[in-house]
Coordinates of C-alpha atoms and ligand atoms in Angstrom, one line a residue:
M1335 CA -32.7 123.3 11.3
N1336 CA -31.3 124.8 14.5
T1337 CA -28.4 125.4 16.5
V1338 CA -28.1 124.1 19.9
E1339 CA -25.8 125.6 22.2
V1340 CA -24.8 125.3 25.8
K1341 CA -22.7 128.1 27.5
G1342 CA -20.7 127.7 30.5
L1343 CA -22.8 124.7 32.0
V1344 CA -22.2 123.3 35.3
K1345 CA -24.6 120.1 36.7
A1346 CA -24.2 119.4 40.3
F1347 CA -26.3 116.5 41.6
D1348 CA -25.9 115.6 45.6
G1349 CA -24.2 112.7 46.4
H1350 CA -26.6 111.0 48.7
L1351 CA -24.0 108.3 49.6
R1352 CA -21.7 110.4 51.4
A1353 CA -24.8 112.7 53.1
R1354 CA -25.8 109.7 55.0
R1355 CA -22.9 109.6 56.7
G1356 CA -23.5 113.3 57.8
R1357 CA -22.0 115.1 54.9
S1358 CA -24.0 116.3 51.6
E1359 CA -20.8 115.7 49.1
Q1360 CA -22.2 117.0 45.6
V1361 CA -21.0 115.3 42.3
L1362 CA -20.1 117.7 39.3
A1363 CA -21.5 115.9 36.6
L1364 CA -20.8 118.8 34.3
K1365 CA -17.4 121.5 35.4
G1366 CA -18.4 124.1 32.6
V1367 CA -19.4 122.9 29.2
D1368 CA -19.6 124.9 26.2
L1369 CA -20.1 123.7 22.7
A1370 CA -22.4 124.3 19.7
A1371 CA -24.1 122.2 17.4
E1372 CA -24.3 123.6 13.8
P1373 CA -27.9 123.1 11.8
G1374 CA -28.1 120.1 10.5
E1375 CA -24.8 119.1 12.1
Y1376 CA -24.4 115.4 13.4
L1377 CA -22.1 116.1 16.6
V1378 CA -21.6 112.7 18.6
L1379 CA -20.7 113.0 22.6
L1380 CA -17.9 110.4 22.9
G1381 CA -16.5 109.5 26.2
P1382 CA -16.0 106.6 29.2
S1383 CA -18.6 106.0 31.6
G1384 CA -19.4 108.2 34.2
C1385 CA -18.1 111.5 32.1
G1386 CA -21.5 113.1 32.0
K1387 CA -22.5 112.5 28.6
T1388 CA -26.3 111.8 29.5
T1389 CA -26.3 114.7 32.0
L1390 CA -25.4 116.8 29.0
L1391 CA -28.2 115.3 27.1
R1392 CA -30.9 115.4 29.4
T1393 CA -30.3 119.5 30.4
I1394 CA -30.6 120.2 26.8
A1395 CA -33.8 118.7 26.4
G1396 CA -34.7 119.9 29.7
L1397 CA -35.1 117.1 31.6
E1398 CA -32.3 118.3 34.2
Q1399 CA -31.9 121.8 35.3
P1400 CA -28.1 123.6 35.0
T1401 CA -26.8 124.5 38.1
E1402 CA -25.1 127.2 36.3
G1403 CA -25.0 128.3 32.6
E1404 CA -27.6 128.1 29.7
V1405 CA -28.3 125.8 27.0
L1406 CA -29.6 127.8 23.4
I1407 CA -31.9 126.5 20.7
G1408 CA -32.2 128.2 17.3
G1409 CA -30.2 131.2 19.1
N1410 CA -32.6 131.4 22.0
V1411 CA -32.2 130.5 26.1
V1412 CA -34.3 127.7 27.0
N1413 CA -33.4 127.3 30.5
G1414 CA -36.3 126.7 32.7
L1415 CA -38.6 126.0 29.8
P1416 CA -40.3 122.3 29.7
P1417 CA -38.9 119.3 27.8
R1418 CA -42.3 119.4 25.2
V1419 CA -42.1 123.2 24.0
R1420 CA -38.0 122.4 23.3
Q1421 CA -39.2 121.1 20.0
I1422 CA -36.6 118.2 20.9
A1423 CA -37.4 114.5 20.1
M1424 CA -35.1 112.3 22.3
V1425 CA -34.4 108.0 21.7
F1426 CA -33.1 106.6 24.4
Q1427 CA -30.6 103.2 24.9
S1428 CA -34.4 101.7 25.6
Y1429 CA -37.1 102.7 23.2
A1430 CA -40.0 102.9 25.5
L1431 CA -42.8 101.7 22.9
Y1432 CA -46.2 100.6 24.4
P1433 CA -46.2 97.1 24.2
H1434 CA -50.0 96.6 24.1
K1435 CA -50.0 99.2 21.0
T1436 CA -49.1 98.6 17.1
V1437 CA -46.2 100.3 15.8
M1438 CA -49.3 102.7 13.8
D1439 CA -50.8 103.9 17.5
N1440 CA -47.0 103.9 18.8
I1441 CA -46.0 106.2 15.8
V1442 CA -49.3 108.3 16.2
F1443 CA -49.8 108.4 19.8
P1444 CA -47.7 112.0 20.1
L1445 CA -49.9 113.0 17.9
R1446 CA -52.7 112.4 19.2
A1447 CA -52.3 113.8 22.5
E1448 CA -51.3 116.9 20.8
G1449 CA -55.2 116.8 19.3
M1450 CA -54.2 116.6 16.0
E1451 CA -56.5 115.4 13.6
K1452 CA -56.7 111.9 12.1
Q1453 CA -56.0 112.3 8.6
E1454 CA -53.2 114.6 9.5
R1455 CA -51.8 111.9 11.5
D1456 CA -52.3 109.4 9.1
R1457 CA -50.6 111.5 6.7
K1458 CA -47.4 112.0 9.4
A1459 CA -47.0 108.4 10.1
T1460 CA -47.0 107.1 6.4
W1461 CA -44.3 109.4 5.6
A1462 CA -42.2 108.6 8.6
A1463 CA -42.9 105.2 8.0
D1464 CA -42.3 105.4 4.0
L1465 CA -38.7 107.2 5.1
L1466 CA -37.9 104.6 7.6
D1467 CA -39.1 101.8 5.4
I1468 CA -41.0 99.9 7.8
Q1469 CA -44.8 100.0 6.6
P1470 CA -45.0 96.4 6.7
L1471 CA -44.6 96.5 10.3
L1472 CA -47.5 99.1 11.2
R1473 CA -50.0 96.6 12.7
R1474 CA -47.8 94.2 14.3
K1475 CA -46.9 94.8 18.5
P1476 CA -43.4 95.7 19.4
R1477 CA -42.7 92.5 20.6
Q1478 CA -43.0 91.1 16.5
L1479 CA -40.4 93.5 15.8
S1480 CA -36.3 93.0 16.2
G1481 CA -34.6 95.2 17.8
G1482 CA -33.1 97.2 14.8
E1483 CA -37.0 97.4 13.6
R1484 CA -38.2 98.4 17.4
Q1485 CA -35.3 101.2 16.9
R1486 CA -36.8 102.4 14.1
V1487 CA -40.2 103.0 14.9
A1488 CA -38.8 104.8 17.6
L1489 CA -37.3 106.7 15.5
A1490 CA -40.8 107.4 13.4
R1491 CA -42.1 108.2 17.0
A1492 CA -39.9 110.7 17.5
L1493 CA -40.0 112.5 13.6
V1494 CA -43.5 112.7 13.2
R1495 CA -43.1 115.4 15.6
D1496 CA -41.3 117.7 13.6
P1497 CA -38.3 118.3 16.1
A1498 CA -36.3 120.9 15.6
V1499 CA -33.3 118.3 17.6
F1500 CA -32.5 114.9 17.5
L1501 CA -31.2 114.0 20.9
L1502 CA -29.9 110.3 20.8
D1503 CA -28.5 109.0 23.5
E1504 CA -27.1 105.2 23.0
P1505 CA -29.7 104.3 20.8
L1506 CA -27.8 101.5 19.0
S1507 CA -26.4 99.7 22.0
N1508 CA -29.3 96.7 22.3
L1509 CA -28.3 95.7 19.1
D1510 CA -26.1 93.0 17.8
A1511 CA -22.4 93.9 16.5
K1512 CA -23.7 93.1 12.7
M1513 CA -27.2 95.1 13.4
R1514 CA -25.3 97.8 15.1
A1515 CA -23.1 98.3 11.7
T1516 CA -26.5 98.5 9.7
A1517 CA -28.3 100.1 11.9
R1518 CA -25.3 103.2 12.1
D1519 CA -25.4 103.2 8.4
E1520 CA -29.3 103.5 8.1
L1521 CA -29.1 106.0 11.0
K1522 CA -26.5 108.4 8.9
R1523 CA -28.5 108.3 6.0
F1524 CA -31.5 109.0 7.3
Q1525 CA -30.1 112.3 9.7
E1526 CA -29.0 113.2 5.7
R1527 CA -32.1 112.9 4.3
V1528 CA -34.1 115.0 7.1
G1529 CA -31.3 117.2 7.8
T1530 CA -32.0 117.8 11.4
T1531 CA -29.6 118.8 14.0
T1532 CA -28.4 115.9 15.2
I1533 CA -26.4 115.1 19.1
Y1534 CA -25.7 111.8 19.3
V1535 CA -24.3 110.2 22.8
T1536 CA -22.2 107.7 22.8
H1537 CA -18.9 105.7 24.2
D1538 CA -18.2 103.4 21.2
Q1539 CA -15.4 105.1 19.6
A1540 CA -16.1 103.3 16.6
E1541 CA -20.0 104.3 16.4
A1542 CA -18.6 107.8 17.0
M1543 CA -15.8 108.0 14.3
G1544 CA -18.5 106.7 11.3
L1545 CA -21.5 108.9 12.2
G1546 CA -20.1 111.9 14.0
D1547 CA -19.8 115.5 11.7
R1548 CA -17.8 116.2 14.7
I1549 CA -16.6 114.4 18.2
A1550 CA -16.9 116.1 21.4
V1551 CA -14.3 114.0 23.5
L1552 CA -15.8 114.6 27.5
E1553 CA -14.0 113.5 30.5
Q1554 CA -15.2 114.0 33.9
G1555 CA -17.1 116.7 33.0
R1556 CA -15.2 118.9 30.5
V1557 CA -15.0 119.1 27.2
R1558 CA -11.2 117.5 26.0
Q1559 CA -11.5 118.1 22.1
I1560 CA -14.2 118.8 19.6
G1561 CA -13.5 118.2 16.1
T1562 CA -13.9 115.8 12.7
P1563 CA -13.4 112.2 13.3
R1564 CA -10.2 113.3 11.1
E1565 CA -8.8 115.8 13.8
V1566 CA -9.7 114.0 17.1
Y1567 CA -7.8 111.1 15.7
D1568 CA -4.9 112.9 14.0
D1569 CA -4.4 115.7 16.2
P1570 CA -5.3 114.8 19.6
A1571 CA -5.7 118.0 22.1
D1572 CA -4.2 116.1 25.0
T1573 CA -2.9 112.3 26.0
F1574 CA -6.2 111.5 27.0
V1575 CA -8.0 112.0 23.6
A1576 CA -4.9 109.9 22.4
T1577 CA -5.5 107.2 24.1
F1578 CA -9.1 107.1 24.0
I1579 CA -9.5 107.1 20.5
G1580 CA -7.7 104.8 18.6
S1581 CA -8.0 100.7 19.1
P1582 CA -4.8 99.9 20.1
P1583 CA -4.2 103.5 21.4
M1584 CA -1.7 105.6 20.6
N1585 CA 1.8 104.8 22.1
L1586 CA 3.5 107.4 24.4
V1587 CA 7.1 107.6 25.4
T1588 CA 8.3 109.5 28.0
R1589 CA 11.6 112.0 27.0
G1590 CA 12.6 114.5 29.4
D1591 CA 9.5 116.8 30.0
R1592 CA 8.1 115.7 27.0
L1593 CA 6.2 113.1 25.8
V1594 CA 5.9 111.3 21.9
G1595 CA 3.3 110.2 20.7
F1596 CA 2.8 107.7 17.4
R1597 CA 0.1 105.4 16.5
P1598 CA 0.6 102.0 16.5
E1599 CA -0.1 101.5 12.1
H1600 CA 2.7 104.3 12.0
L1601 CA 5.4 102.0 14.0
L1602 CA 6.7 99.4 11.7
P1603 CA 9.8 97.6 10.4
A1604 CA 12.0 100.6 9.6
E1605 CA 13.3 99.0 5.9
N1606 CA 9.0 100.1 5.7
V1607 CA 9.5 103.5 6.0
P1608 CA 11.6 105.9 4.1
V1609 CA 14.9 106.7 5.1
E1610 CA 14.5 110.7 4.3
D1611 CA 12.0 111.7 7.7
R1612 CA 11.9 108.9 9.8
V1613 CA 12.9 108.6 14.0
T1614 CA 14.5 104.9 14.2
M1615 CA 14.0 102.6 17.5
P1616 CA 14.8 99.2 18.5
L1617 CA 12.0 97.4 19.2
H1618 CA 12.4 94.2 21.2
V1619 CA 9.5 91.7 20.4
D1620 CA 7.5 90.3 23.1
R1621 CA 4.7 88.6 21.7
M1622 CA 2.3 88.6 18.4
E1623 CA -1.6 88.8 17.7
Y1624 CA -3.1 88.0 14.3
L1625 CA -6.3 90.3 13.7
S1626 CA -8.3 90.8 10.8
G1627 CA -4.9 90.1 8.8
D1628 CA -3.1 92.6 10.6
R1629 CA -0.3 91.5 13.0
H1630 CA -0.1 93.7 16.0
V1631 CA 3.2 93.5 18.0
Y1632 CA 3.1 93.8 21.5
G1633 CA 7.0 94.7 22.6
S1634 CA 9.2 97.7 24.2
V1635 CA 10.8 100.6 22.8
T1636 CA 14.3 101.9 23.4
G1637 CA 16.3 104.8 22.1
I1638 CA 14.1 107.7 21.5
G1639 CA 13.2 108.3 25.8
E1640 CA 12.4 105.6 28.6
E1641 CA 12.1 102.3 27.6
T1642 CA 8.2 101.9 27.1
R1643 CA 5.7 98.9 26.0
V1644 CA 4.5 99.9 22.9
I1645 CA 2.4 98.3 20.4
A1646 CA 2.8 98.3 16.4
R1647 CA 0.2 97.1 14.0
L1648 CA 1.7 95.7 10.8
P1649 CA -0.7 95.5 7.8
A1650 CA -0.8 92.2 5.7
T1651 CA 1.5 93.8 3.0
V1652 CA 4.5 93.7 5.2
A1653 CA 5.6 90.5 5.3
T1654 CA 9.2 91.2 7.8
P1655 CA 9.3 88.0 9.7
L1656 CA 9.7 88.7 13.7
E1657 CA 9.7 86.3 16.2
P1658 CA 9.2 86.9 19.8
G1659 CA 12.6 87.6 21.7
E1660 CA 14.0 89.4 19.7
T1661 CA 15.3 93.0 19.0
R1662 CA 14.3 94.5 15.4
E1663 CA 14.8 98.4 14.3
F1664 CA 11.5 99.8 14.3
A1665 CA 10.8 103.2 12.8
V1666 CA 7.7 106.0 12.5
P1667 CA 7.8 108.6 9.7
S1668 CA 8.4 112.3 11.4
D1669 CA 5.5 113.9 10.5
R1670 CA 3.4 111.1 12.5
L1671 CA 5.0 111.7 16.0
R1672 CA 3.1 113.6 18.7
F1673 CA 4.3 115.9 21.6
F1674 CA 2.7 116.5 24.7
D1675 CA 3.7 117.7 27.9
A1676 CA 4.7 115.4 30.4
G1677 CA 3.1 117.2 33.4
S1678 CA -0.4 118.3 31.9
G1679 CA -0.7 116.1 29.1
A1680 CA -1.5 118.7 27.0
R1681 CA -0.4 118.9 23.0
T1682 CA 3.2 120.9 22.7
D1683 CA 4.9 121.4 19.5
P1684 CA 7.3 119.0 18.1
V1685 CA 10.8 118.8 19.5
P1686 CA 13.6 117.2 17.0
I1687 CA 14.5 114.1 17.9
G1688 CA 16.9 110.7 16.9
D1689 CA 17.6 110.5 13.3
A1690 CA 15.1 113.5 12.1
P1691 CA 17.1 115.8 10.5
Ligands
LIG2033 P1 -22.7 106.3 30.8 O1 -22.0 106.2 29.6 O2 -21.9 105.4 32.5 O3 -24.0 106.1 30.7 P2 -22.4 109.3 31.0 O4 -21.3 109.6 30.8 O5 -23.7 109.5 30.7 O6 -21.9 107.6 32.0 P3 -23.8 110.6 33.2 O7 -24.9 109.9 33.4 O8 -23.7 111.7 32.8 O9 -22.6 109.8 32.6 O10 -22.8 110.5 34.7 C1 -22.3 111.8 35.0 C2 -21.7 111.7 36.5 O11 -23.2 112.1 37.6 C3 -21.4 110.0 37.2 O12 -20.5 110.3 38.2 C4 -22.6 109.8 37.8 O13 -23.0 109.0 39.3 C5 -23.6 111.2 38.5 N1 -24.8 111.2 38.2 C6 -25.6 111.2 37.3 N2 -26.7 111.2 37.5 C7 -26.8 111.6 38.7 C8 -28.0 111.8 40.1 N3 -29.0 112.0 39.7 N4 -27.9 111.8 41.0 C9 -26.5 111.8 41.7 N5 -25.2 111.8 40.9 C10 -26.0 111.6 39.3

C-alpha cells in the first residue's frame, strides 16, 4: 500500500485552435492541485466534464508531464519517471483488451512482456481470476463477454502486476444502469480485499458517493473540497460543491450579502418540522413530480430573502395535501441551514434569521 500525493500541480496544454489564428493560447487544465491519497484509500475525483480529472490521473500515471509541481508515490518524487516504473495499474473507460487473445492470454500478457516464467504467470492469473470470479471465462475471447465481465478481465490484467496504486478512469461508463450498480459494489468489495490505494475518476456523483472513502471535488482545474461523502454533502465548502452534489441540488436563497442554503429533503410542510428550532417560509407551489415514492415540489419561497425558485423533496411519509397554485407554510430545521458569501460563494458562519432563536 502506498500514498499518492500531488503538490502544486499545474498542467498547461497548447490551445491548438487559437494557435492557428496566430495566437498561441494555453489551456490550463490543472491550476495548482494539492491532494493526497492515504495508503489503501479509495479516493474519488469528481467534477463536471472538462474540469481536469483525466489530466490529473494521466499526470499521476506519468502519461503527461506536469508543467509545474510534483507527483509523489510512496513518498518519492516520480516526476520524469516513465509510467512502467511507477508501479501503477490504470484501467480506462475503454478496457482495450486484445480481441484475438483469450481472456487468459490477455491477463498474462503484461507478465509475459516482463519475462516472467510460465508457472508463475499462471499462478498469478489463477489468483486474480479467483478473486474476480472469472475462472469460467478464461478460454473465451473478449467479444464473448459482457461489458461487466470485460471490465473484470481488465481489472485482473491490472492486478497481476501487483500495482502499488490503481488508477481508474470512468471504468464503469460503458455499462447499463443496473450493471453499473452491481459492478460498483463488486469494485468496492474487491478494493477492500486487496487494499490497494485507488484513485477513481467519475463525473457521476452517485458512483462517487457510493465508492469513495473520500471525494475530491474538482472544478476548472482546482480542487474545491476533499472530504468523506458525508462531509461534501452535509458541509459543502462552497456553493459549487453545494449545487454540484445532491440531486436535486441544494436550494440557495439570496439574503443580503449571504446565500442561505438548504437541501430539498430538509424543506418540508411546517407541521413536519419541530417548532422549537426551525425557520419557516411560505412556499408557492408551481408543480409536482412523483419520483420513487417521493414528491418533488417545485415552487418559490419568500420571507427569508429574495423570492427564489426552490425544490422540496417530500418522502412518502409526509401526507400533507398540496395543489399547484396554493401557498403553504414550509420550514427547515435551523441546524440544516448553510450559509455562503453571496460574492465568492465560500461557506461562512451562520447568521440568525427568521423565527430561529
Ligand atoms: P471529462 O469528464 O469530459 O472526461 P475531464 O475532467 O477528465 O473531462 P480533462 O480531460 O482532464 O477533463 O480536460 C481538462 C481540460 O484540458 C479541458 O478543457 C480539455 O479541453 C483540456 N485538454 C485536455 N487534454 C488536452 C490536450 N491534449 N490538448 C489541449 N487541451 C487539452
